[in-house]
């Protein structure tokens, strides 16, 4: 049996194992090595093939991300699982290949394997792992980009996920919980979870570099990445080749403002954005007659609302750098706040924030320590519906007001091609107390620990 201090001792041990070599600078782990394929890939330069391909305008990469997770307390059950993601991608420089100035083609494919920690252990809505998904081999990105006017105008179209470029924070990208990569609010509210990993969708995007400080970005996506049907939408998009073009749309727009980009200054980026989905959204509480959906008198047809939207802001700001700091070293803070209408959304508020500290230990300039918090608020309308269920049925549990995740992580760059990342997450109100077939009663707060390993071949 675990003692009350057992989970913390496990995570502390993982941290000590990765930090023990803080002063180790070896040929396989140089502090400031050049950016070349001999050192950045396990299989080096493929006997010179990588360089020849680059000369022809072809860049290939193969990455494996493997994880082991354990639920130490709470959630659905205690235990351990393995999950992983293999990514193969190719980028084509059309200028080098055929003389097409400013043209690029990019494609990526995934092999998703293993069993995820949220679906099998913790039972939470903000997935513990950002690689957790239904097992499949599928196409993800496939797009063409054209850079014009000295890269001041960038046009891209094809297939990708909305969180490839939109609704993202630079510093939040360190963390492993899925909400730090794609906000929990649109994941809960948009059809099939919206166009994000592992389901991309056709899109078109325009980015304008209006000035050194100001960037404007706008994109339109097919609003639902999965074909119609019931059950797991990821299975309906098996192979990632649905290429749906006849659904409603999702539009996303952002304004980026950069500060402190000069030498010796503290850099920061501030984003203001909004998304609009033209899909009809179902009322969280009432049917078409204005009767509670929980009432025996309800016709069972929720009142539909025309379109849904959210407004959000994102901040990434470096707040401290030590003297003679390495590139990016120091403490950076991040925050994101997103709000949506309550009446027809399961989640009406999303808040995340935290800090990154790159270069905590001497000689470990490429390592980063992070602490983050992610909050998904459950709308008052959805909570009121759960109260109606109790009133009419005489049983049930009122939904919690939120699900909150606290994550502590440390990314250790063992070599330029191998990274280890021990991670600890505490989940408050898993799934916000919303019952499911596998968890009909509210779950206890969960403590989950894991190790994420990335290998660049």
Tab-separated table of N, CA, C and O in Angstrom, residues 282-286 341-346 348 378-388 398-399:
chain	number	residue	atom	x	y	z
A	282	UNK	N	-26.751	22.923	-29.081
A	282	UNK	CA	-27.906	22.487	-28.297
A	282	UNK	C	-27.934	23.175	-26.935
A	282	UNK	O	-26.904	23.293	-26.263
A	283	UNK	N	-29.112	23.633	-26.534
A	283	UNK	CA	-29.284	24.217	-25.209
A	283	UNK	C	-28.920	23.174	-24.145
A	283	UNK	O	-29.233	21.991	-24.278
A	284	UNK	N	-28.250	23.625	-23.103
A	284	UNK	CA	-27.789	22.712	-22.068
A	284	UNK	C	-28.900	22.308	-21.090
A	284	UNK	O	-28.717	21.362	-20.321
A	285	UNK	N	-30.050	23.006	-21.148
A	285	UNK	CA	-31.067	22.738	-20.129
A	285	UNK	C	-32.476	22.525	-20.687
A	285	UNK	O	-33.202	21.641	-20.200
A	286	UNK	N	-32.870	23.286	-21.719
A	286	UNK	CA	-34.284	23.301	-22.116
A	286	UNK	C	-34.508	22.693	-23.494
A	286	UNK	O	-33.643	22.749	-24.372
A	341	UNK	N	-20.610	31.709	-24.298
A	341	UNK	CA	-21.945	31.793	-23.705
A	341	UNK	C	-22.265	30.558	-22.862
A	341	UNK	O	-21.890	29.434	-23.210
A	342	UNK	N	-22.969	30.763	-21.781
A	342	UNK	CA	-23.272	29.673	-20.853
A	342	UNK	C	-24.404	28.785	-21.338
A	342	UNK	O	-24.352	27.567	-21.190
A	343	UNK	N	-25.411	29.361	-21.951
A	343	UNK	CA	-26.669	28.648	-22.163
A	343	UNK	C	-26.510	27.411	-23.052
A	343	UNK	O	-27.178	26.401	-22.844
A	344	UNK	N	-25.646	27.500	-24.081
A	344	UNK	CA	-25.560	26.381	-25.014
A	344	UNK	C	-24.150	25.784	-25.092
A	344	UNK	O	-23.764	25.210	-26.111
A	345	UNK	N	-23.398	25.897	-24.012
A	345	UNK	CA	-22.075	25.285	-23.953
A	345	UNK	C	-21.903	24.520	-22.648
A	345	UNK	O	-22.308	25.010	-21.589
A	346	UNK	N	-21.299	23.347	-22.729
A	346	UNK	CA	-20.968	22.618	-21.509
A	346	UNK	C	-19.977	23.407	-20.673
A	346	UNK	O	-20.098	23.500	-19.453
A	348	UNK	N	-18.151	27.204	-20.180
A	348	UNK	CA	-18.264	28.618	-20.541
A	348	UNK	C	-17.044	29.427	-20.150
A	348	UNK	O	-16.961	30.615	-20.455
A	378	UNK	N	-17.553	24.624	-15.760
A	378	UNK	CA	-18.803	24.041	-16.259
A	378	UNK	C	-19.896	25.100	-16.179
A	378	UNK	O	-20.080	25.732	-15.140
A	379	UNK	N	-20.620	25.298	-17.261
A	379	UNK	CA	-21.557	26.410	-17.347
A	379	UNK	C	-22.690	26.273	-16.325
A	379	UNK	O	-23.101	25.157	-15.968
A	380	UNK	N	-23.215	27.401	-15.834
A	380	UNK	CA	-24.355	27.358	-14.926
A	380	UNK	C	-25.552	26.618	-15.512
A	380	UNK	O	-26.296	25.949	-14.781
A	381	UNK	N	-25.751	26.702	-16.833
A	381	UNK	CA	-26.880	26.002	-17.458
A	381	UNK	C	-26.714	24.496	-17.329
A	381	UNK	O	-27.683	23.773	-17.033
A	382	UNK	N	-25.489	24.002	-17.549
A	382	UNK	CA	-25.249	22.566	-17.417
A	382	UNK	C	-25.389	22.122	-15.968
A	382	UNK	O	-25.948	21.051	-15.683
A	383	UNK	N	-24.937	22.959	-15.034
A	383	UNK	CA	-25.094	22.619	-13.623
A	383	UNK	C	-26.569	22.612	-13.226
A	383	UNK	O	-27.007	21.747	-12.446
A	384	UNK	N	-27.330	23.558	-13.772
A	384	UNK	CA	-28.763	23.606	-13.468
A	384	UNK	C	-29.477	22.367	-14.000
A	384	UNK	O	-30.404	21.838	-13.355
A	385	UNK	N	-29.056	21.883	-15.167
A	385	UNK	CA	-29.641	20.658	-15.710
A	385	UNK	C	-29.413	19.479	-14.760
A	385	UNK	O	-30.323	18.682	-14.516
A	386	UNK	N	-28.207	19.385	-14.199
A	386	UNK	CA	-27.934	18.290	-13.255
A	386	UNK	C	-28.822	18.413	-12.017
A	386	UNK	O	-29.254	17.403	-11.447
A	387	UNK	N	-29.112	19.664	-11.599
A	387	UNK	CA	-30.043	19.866	-10.489
A	387	UNK	C	-31.456	19.437	-10.847
A	387	UNK	O	-32.178	18.868	-10.009
A	388	UNK	N	-31.858	19.691	-12.105
A	388	UNK	CA	-33.184	19.246	-12.561
A	388	UNK	C	-33.290	17.722	-12.538
A	388	UNK	O	-34.341	17.165	-12.193
A	398	UNK	N	-25.187	16.642	-8.501
A	398	UNK	CA	-25.015	17.910	-9.195
A	398	UNK	C	-23.587	18.015	-9.720
A	398	UNK	O	-22.624	17.657	-9.037
A	399	UNK	N	-23.459	18.501	-10.964
A	399	UNK	CA	-22.136	18.648	-11.554
A	399	UNK	C	-21.302	19.614	-10.723
A	399	UNK	O	-21.819	20.590	-10.147
